[in-house]
Short mmCIF file of C-alpha atoms in Angstrom, two decimals:
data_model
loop_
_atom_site.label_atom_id
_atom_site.label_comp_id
_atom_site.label_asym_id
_atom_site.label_seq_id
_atom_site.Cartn_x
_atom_site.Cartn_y
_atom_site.Cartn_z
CA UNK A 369 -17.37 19.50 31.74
CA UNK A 370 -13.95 18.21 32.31
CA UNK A 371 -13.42 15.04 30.63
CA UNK A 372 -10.60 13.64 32.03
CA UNK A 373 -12.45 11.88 34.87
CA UNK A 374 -13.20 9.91 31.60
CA UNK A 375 -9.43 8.50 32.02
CA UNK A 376 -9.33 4.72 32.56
CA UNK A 377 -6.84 3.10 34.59
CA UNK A 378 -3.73 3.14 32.58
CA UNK A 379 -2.86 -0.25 33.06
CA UNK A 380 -6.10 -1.51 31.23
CA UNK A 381 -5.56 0.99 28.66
CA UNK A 382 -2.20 -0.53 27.78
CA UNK A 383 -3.31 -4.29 27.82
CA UNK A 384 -6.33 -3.39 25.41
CA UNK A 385 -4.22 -1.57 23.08
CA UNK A 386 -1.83 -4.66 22.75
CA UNK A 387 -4.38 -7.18 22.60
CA UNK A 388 -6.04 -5.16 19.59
CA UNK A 389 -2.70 -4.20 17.88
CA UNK A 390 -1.44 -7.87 17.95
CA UNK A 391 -4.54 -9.78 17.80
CA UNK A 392 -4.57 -11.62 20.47
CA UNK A 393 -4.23 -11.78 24.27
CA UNK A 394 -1.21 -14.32 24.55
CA UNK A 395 0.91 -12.42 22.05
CA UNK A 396 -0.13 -9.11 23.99
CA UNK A 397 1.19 -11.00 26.92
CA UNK A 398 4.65 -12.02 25.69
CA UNK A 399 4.98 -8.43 24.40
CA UNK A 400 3.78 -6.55 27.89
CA UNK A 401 5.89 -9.19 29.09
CA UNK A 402 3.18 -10.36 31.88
CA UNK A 403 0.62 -13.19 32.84
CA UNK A 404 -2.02 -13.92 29.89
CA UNK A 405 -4.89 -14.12 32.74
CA UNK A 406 -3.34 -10.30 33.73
CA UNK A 407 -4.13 -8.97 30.15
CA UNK A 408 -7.64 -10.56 30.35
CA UNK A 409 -8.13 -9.18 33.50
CA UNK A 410 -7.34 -5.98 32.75
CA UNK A 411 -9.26 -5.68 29.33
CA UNK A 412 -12.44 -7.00 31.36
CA UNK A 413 -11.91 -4.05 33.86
CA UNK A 414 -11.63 -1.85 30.85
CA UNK A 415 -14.92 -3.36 29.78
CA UNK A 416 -16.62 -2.83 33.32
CA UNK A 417 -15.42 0.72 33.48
CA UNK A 418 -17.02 1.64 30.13
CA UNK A 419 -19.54 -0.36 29.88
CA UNK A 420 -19.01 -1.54 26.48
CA UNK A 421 -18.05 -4.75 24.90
CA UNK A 422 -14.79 -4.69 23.40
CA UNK A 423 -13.92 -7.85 22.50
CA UNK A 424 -15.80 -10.45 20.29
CA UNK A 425 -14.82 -13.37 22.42
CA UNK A 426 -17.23 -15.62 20.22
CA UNK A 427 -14.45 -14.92 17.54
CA UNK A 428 -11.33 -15.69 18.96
CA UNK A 429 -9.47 -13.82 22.13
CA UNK A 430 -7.89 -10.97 19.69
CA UNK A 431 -11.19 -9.85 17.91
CA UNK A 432 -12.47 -6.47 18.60
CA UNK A 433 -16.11 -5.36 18.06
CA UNK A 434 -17.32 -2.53 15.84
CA UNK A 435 -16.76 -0.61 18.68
CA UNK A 436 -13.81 -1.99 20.18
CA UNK A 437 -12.15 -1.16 16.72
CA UNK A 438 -13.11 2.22 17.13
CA UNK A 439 -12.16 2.60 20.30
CA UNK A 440 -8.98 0.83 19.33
CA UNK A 441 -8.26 3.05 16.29
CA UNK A 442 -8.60 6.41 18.99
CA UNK A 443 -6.25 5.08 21.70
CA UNK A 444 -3.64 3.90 20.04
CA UNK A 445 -2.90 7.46 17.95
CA UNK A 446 -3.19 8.60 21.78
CA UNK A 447 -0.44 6.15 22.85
CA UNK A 448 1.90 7.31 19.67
CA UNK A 449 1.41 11.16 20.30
CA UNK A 450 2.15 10.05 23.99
CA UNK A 451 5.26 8.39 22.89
CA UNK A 452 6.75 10.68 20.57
CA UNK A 453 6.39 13.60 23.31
CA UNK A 454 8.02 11.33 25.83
CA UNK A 455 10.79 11.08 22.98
CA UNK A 456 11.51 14.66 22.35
CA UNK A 457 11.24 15.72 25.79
CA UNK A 458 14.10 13.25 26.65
CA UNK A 459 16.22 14.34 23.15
CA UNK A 460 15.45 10.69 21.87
CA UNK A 461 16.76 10.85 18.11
CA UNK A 462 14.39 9.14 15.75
CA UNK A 463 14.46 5.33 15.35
CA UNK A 464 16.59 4.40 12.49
CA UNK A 465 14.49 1.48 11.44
CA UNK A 466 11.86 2.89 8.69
CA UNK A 467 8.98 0.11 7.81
CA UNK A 468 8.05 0.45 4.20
CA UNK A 469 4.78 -1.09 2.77
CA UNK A 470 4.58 -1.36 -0.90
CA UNK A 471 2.32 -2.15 -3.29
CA UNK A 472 3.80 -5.82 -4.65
CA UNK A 473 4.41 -5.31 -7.96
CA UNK A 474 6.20 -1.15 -7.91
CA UNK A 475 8.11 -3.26 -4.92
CA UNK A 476 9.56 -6.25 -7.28
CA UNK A 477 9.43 -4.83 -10.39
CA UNK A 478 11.15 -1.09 -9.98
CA UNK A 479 12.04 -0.65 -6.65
CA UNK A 480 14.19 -3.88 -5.19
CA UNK A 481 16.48 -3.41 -7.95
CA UNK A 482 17.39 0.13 -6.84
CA UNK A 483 17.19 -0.49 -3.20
CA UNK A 484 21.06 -0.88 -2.78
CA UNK A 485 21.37 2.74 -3.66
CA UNK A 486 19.47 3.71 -0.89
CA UNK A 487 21.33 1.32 1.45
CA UNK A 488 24.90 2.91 0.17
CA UNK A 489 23.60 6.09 0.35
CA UNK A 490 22.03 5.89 3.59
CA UNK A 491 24.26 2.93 5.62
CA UNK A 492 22.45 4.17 8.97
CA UNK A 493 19.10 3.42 8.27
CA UNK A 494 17.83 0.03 8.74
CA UNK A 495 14.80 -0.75 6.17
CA UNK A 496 12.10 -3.41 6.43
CA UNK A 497 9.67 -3.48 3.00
CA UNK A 498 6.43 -5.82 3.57
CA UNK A 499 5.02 -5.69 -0.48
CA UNK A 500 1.73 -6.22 0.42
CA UNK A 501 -1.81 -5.21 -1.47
CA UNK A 502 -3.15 -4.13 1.60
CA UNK A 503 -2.50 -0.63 2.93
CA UNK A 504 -1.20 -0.50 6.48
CA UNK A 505 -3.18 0.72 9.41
CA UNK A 506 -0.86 3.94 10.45
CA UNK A 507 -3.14 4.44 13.28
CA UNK A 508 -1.68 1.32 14.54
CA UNK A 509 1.53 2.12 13.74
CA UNK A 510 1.72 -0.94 11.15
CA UNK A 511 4.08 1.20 9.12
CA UNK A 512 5.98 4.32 8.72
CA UNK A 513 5.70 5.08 4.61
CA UNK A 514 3.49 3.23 2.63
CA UNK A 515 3.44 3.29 -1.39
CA UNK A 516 0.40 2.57 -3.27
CA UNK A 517 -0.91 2.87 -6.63
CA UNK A 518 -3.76 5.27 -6.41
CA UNK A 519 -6.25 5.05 -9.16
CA UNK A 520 -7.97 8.20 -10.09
CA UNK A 521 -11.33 9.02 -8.69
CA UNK A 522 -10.39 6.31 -5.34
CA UNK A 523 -12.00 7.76 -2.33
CA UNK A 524 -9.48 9.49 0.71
CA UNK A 525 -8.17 6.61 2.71
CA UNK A 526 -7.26 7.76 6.52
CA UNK A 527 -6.66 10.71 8.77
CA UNK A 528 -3.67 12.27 9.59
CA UNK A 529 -1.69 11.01 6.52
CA UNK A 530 0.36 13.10 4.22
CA UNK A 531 0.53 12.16 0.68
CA UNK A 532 2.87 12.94 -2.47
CA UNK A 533 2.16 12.01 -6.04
CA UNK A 534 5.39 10.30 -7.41
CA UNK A 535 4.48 9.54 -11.17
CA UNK A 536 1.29 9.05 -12.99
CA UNK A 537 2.70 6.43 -15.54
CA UNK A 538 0.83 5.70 -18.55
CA UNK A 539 -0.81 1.86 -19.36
CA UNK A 540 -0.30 -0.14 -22.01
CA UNK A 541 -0.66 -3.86 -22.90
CA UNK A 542 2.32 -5.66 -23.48
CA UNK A 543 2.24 -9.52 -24.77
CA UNK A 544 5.76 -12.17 -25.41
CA UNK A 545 7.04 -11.57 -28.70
CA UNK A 546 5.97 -15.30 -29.51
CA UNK A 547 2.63 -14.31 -28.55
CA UNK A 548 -0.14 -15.50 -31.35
CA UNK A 549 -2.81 -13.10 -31.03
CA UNK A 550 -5.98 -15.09 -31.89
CA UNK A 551 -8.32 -14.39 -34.85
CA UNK A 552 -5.37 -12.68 -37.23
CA UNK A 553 -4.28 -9.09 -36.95
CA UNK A 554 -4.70 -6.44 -34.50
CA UNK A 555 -6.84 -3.86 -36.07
CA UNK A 556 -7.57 -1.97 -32.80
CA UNK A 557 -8.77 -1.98 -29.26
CA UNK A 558 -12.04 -4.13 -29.30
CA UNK A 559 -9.73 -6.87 -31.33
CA UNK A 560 -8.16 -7.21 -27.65
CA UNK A 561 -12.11 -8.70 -26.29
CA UNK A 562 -10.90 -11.75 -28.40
CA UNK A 563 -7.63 -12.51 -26.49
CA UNK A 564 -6.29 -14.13 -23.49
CA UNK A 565 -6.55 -11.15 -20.92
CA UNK A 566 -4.48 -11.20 -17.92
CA UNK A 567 -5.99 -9.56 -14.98
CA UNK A 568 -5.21 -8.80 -11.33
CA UNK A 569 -7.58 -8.97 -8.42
CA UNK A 570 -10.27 -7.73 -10.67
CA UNK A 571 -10.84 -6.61 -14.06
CA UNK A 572 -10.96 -2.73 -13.48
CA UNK A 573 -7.83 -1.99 -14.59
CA UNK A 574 -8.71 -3.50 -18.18
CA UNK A 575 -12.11 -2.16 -17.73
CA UNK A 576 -10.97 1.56 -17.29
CA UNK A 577 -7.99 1.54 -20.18
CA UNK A 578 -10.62 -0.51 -22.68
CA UNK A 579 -13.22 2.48 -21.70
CA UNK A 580 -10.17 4.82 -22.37
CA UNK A 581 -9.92 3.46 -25.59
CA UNK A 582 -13.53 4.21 -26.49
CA UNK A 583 -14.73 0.46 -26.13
CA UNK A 584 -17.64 -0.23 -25.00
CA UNK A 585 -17.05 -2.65 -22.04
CA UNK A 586 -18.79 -6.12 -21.91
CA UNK A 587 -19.99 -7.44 -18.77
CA UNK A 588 -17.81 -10.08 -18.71
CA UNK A 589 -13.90 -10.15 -20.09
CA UNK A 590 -12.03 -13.12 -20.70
CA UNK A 591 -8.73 -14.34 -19.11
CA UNK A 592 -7.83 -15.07 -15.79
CA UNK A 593 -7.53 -13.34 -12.41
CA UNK A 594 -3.43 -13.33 -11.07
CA UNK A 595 -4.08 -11.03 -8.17
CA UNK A 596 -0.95 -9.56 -8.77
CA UNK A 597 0.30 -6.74 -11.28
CA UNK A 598 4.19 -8.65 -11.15
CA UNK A 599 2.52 -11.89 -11.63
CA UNK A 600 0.21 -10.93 -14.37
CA UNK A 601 3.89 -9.17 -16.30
CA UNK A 602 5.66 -13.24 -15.73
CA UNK A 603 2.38 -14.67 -17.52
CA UNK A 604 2.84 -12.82 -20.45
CA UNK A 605 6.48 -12.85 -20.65
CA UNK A 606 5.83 -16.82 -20.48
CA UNK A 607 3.02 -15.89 -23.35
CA UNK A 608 -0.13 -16.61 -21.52
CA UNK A 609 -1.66 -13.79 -22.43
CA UNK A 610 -1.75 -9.56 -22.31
CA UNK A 611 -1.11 -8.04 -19.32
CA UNK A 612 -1.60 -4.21 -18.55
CA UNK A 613 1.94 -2.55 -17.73
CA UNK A 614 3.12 0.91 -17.08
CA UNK A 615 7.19 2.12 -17.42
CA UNK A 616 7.97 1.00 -13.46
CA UNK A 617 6.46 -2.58 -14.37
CA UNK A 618 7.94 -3.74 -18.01
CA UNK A 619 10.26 -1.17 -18.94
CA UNK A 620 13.49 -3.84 -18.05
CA UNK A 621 11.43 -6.64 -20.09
CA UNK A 622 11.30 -4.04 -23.02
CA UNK A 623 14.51 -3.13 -23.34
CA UNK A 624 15.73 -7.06 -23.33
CA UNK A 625 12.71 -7.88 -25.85
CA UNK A 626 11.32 -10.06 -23.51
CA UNK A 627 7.86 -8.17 -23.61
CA UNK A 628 6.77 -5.66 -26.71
CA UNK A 629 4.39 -3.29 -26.45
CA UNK A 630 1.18 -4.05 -28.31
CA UNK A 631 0.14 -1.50 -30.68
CA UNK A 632 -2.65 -1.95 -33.81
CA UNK A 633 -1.89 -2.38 -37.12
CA UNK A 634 -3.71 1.15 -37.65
CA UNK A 635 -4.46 3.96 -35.78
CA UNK A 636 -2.00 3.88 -32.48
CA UNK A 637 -3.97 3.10 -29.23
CA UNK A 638 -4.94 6.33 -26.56
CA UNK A 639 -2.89 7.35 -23.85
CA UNK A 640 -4.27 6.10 -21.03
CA UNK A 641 -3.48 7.28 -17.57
CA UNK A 642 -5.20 5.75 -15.18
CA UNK A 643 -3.97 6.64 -12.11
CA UNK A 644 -0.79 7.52 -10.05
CA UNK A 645 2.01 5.84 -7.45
CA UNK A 646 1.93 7.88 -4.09
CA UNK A 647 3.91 7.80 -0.77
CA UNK A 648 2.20 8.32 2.38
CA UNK A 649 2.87 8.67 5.86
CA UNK A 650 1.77 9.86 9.16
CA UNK A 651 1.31 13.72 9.67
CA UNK A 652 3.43 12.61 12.80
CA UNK A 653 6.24 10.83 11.15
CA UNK A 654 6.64 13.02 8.11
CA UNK A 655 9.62 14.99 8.56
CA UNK A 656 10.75 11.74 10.98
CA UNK A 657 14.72 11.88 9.32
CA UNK A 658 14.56 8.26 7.86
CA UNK A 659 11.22 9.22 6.23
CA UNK A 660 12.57 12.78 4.94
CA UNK A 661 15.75 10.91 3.41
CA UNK A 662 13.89 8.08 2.07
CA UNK A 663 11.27 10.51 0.46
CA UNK A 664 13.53 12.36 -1.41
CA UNK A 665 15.69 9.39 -2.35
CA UNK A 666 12.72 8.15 -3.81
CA UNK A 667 11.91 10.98 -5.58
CA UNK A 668 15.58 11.67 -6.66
CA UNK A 669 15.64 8.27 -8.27
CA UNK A 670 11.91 8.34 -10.37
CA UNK A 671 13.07 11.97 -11.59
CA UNK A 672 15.93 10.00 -13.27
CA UNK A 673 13.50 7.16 -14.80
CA UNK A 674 10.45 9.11 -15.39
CA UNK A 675 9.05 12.97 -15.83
CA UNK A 676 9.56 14.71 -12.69
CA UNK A 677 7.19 14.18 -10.10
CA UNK A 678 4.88 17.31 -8.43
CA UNK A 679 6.63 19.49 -6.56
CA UNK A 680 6.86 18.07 -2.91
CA UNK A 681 5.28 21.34 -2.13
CA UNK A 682 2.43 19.91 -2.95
CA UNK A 683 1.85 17.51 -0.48
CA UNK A 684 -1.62 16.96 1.55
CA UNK A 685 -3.38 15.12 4.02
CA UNK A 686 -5.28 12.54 2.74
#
């Protein structure tokens, strides 16, 4: 059967896709550069000619249903591979903007201070970084390279993404110097179930290196929840507690002895390695020339902090 007398109009294609990307049928408007009551009309044709809802109006004008979003999710990779064919057939050369999302605390802690590197290395590219704990939607184009830290065992996240391991740094806790660690000496791991912990969103991370250590894990752990891995490494530089860090998080606030590295009075605790940093990006935008430079600026740069990272040969759709 030939599917393409499945094609909507264009037109109502286009408004829908806005509406969904921007969240809302006024900013889809400004963008498309047309009447608000246009857009509206044409994602109610779209809805007529499929015959599905596609937007939760009881929600607000930008919401999509379950399968509006899916639908959403479909036509927009559509509209990109549309694009970027329209671009090489005309010899367009590839944007020089690249839109990096980063995991907050990688993006504070290790990589704004080596940023200007990049920028005197590369003076043509233009770079906007959006640290944010939320992974970007690359099927709506949200980003173009995304780093995240992956912990081991996490499930595969979208399709159509390519993926390289950068470092898989070990964890440690790390407390202020001026720190008084409750109840006397530190004899070994379960000593730390007495002490102020500092956590991020949640309390896996402590969970997993505690269960690394061979502790058994209580249901509940003490200290608070920062959300944040930079914010959690200020609170116990201030001595609020012991944070988790790796080498891209605390190794400046080590070398000024404005953090130490916790270690028992005994036996030394396990190397834990919990999980690893990882750039991804669109099969699509991989070998894009701002991502290919970036990439192996990256790369270049860890290699001179850290172990060397996998070789890029190694790199797979996730």
């Amino acid at each position: 059967m030939d599917r393409r007398k499945f094609l909507p109009p264009f037109a109502a294609l286009r408004a829908f896709e806005a509406v969904g990307r921007l969240r809302g049928v006024r900013k889809a408007a400004e963008t498309l550069m047309v009447d608000h009551a246009i857009v509206s009309r044409h994602v109610r044709a779209l809805e007529a000619w499929t015959g599905v809802t596609l937007l939760d109006r009881s929600r607000g004008a930008g919401m999509l249903t379950e399968q509006g979003a899916a639908y959403h999710t479909r036509i927009t990779a559509a509209f990109a591979e549309i694009a970027n064919a329209t671009a090489d057939l005309m010899h367009v050369p590839d944007t020089r903007l690249l839109r990096l999302w980063c995991v907050p605390g990688f993006a504070s802690r290790w990589l704004m201070p080596r940023l200007d590197r990049f920028h005197k290395r590369h003076p043509d590219i233009e770079l906007e970084v959006r640290p944010s704990d939320r992974p970007p939607d690359f099927a709506a184009d949200e980003a173009d390279v995304d780093i995240r830290y992956v912990r081991d065992g996490s499930p595969a996240r979208q399709d159509r993404i390519r993926r390289i391991e950068l470092a898989r740094p070990a964890v440690y806790p790390v407390i202020s110097p001026s720190f008084p660690l409750g109840g006397g000496r530190l004899f070994g791991p379960l000593d730390l179930l007495r002490a102020p912990l500092l956590h991020e969103e949640g309390d896996g991370e402590w969970r997993a290196w505690l269960a690394a250590q061979g502790v058994t894990v209580p249901s509940q752990l003490p200290g608070v929840r920062l959300w944040h891995a930079h914010v959690c490494i200020d609170a116990a530089r201030q001595g609020q507690g012991v944070a988790l860090g790796n080498d891209f998080l605390v190794a400046a606030e080590l070398d000024t002895g404005a953090l130490r590295r916790l270690e028992p009075a005994e036996a030394a605790f396990r190397p834990a390695i919990l999980g690893s940093y990882a750039l991804m990006a669109r099969e699509d935008r991989w070998s894009a020339d701002p991502v290919a430079k970036f990439r192996r600026w990256l790369r270049a740069a860890i290699r001179n902090d850290m172990p060397p990272a996998p070789d890029e040969a190694g790199a797979h759709a996730d």
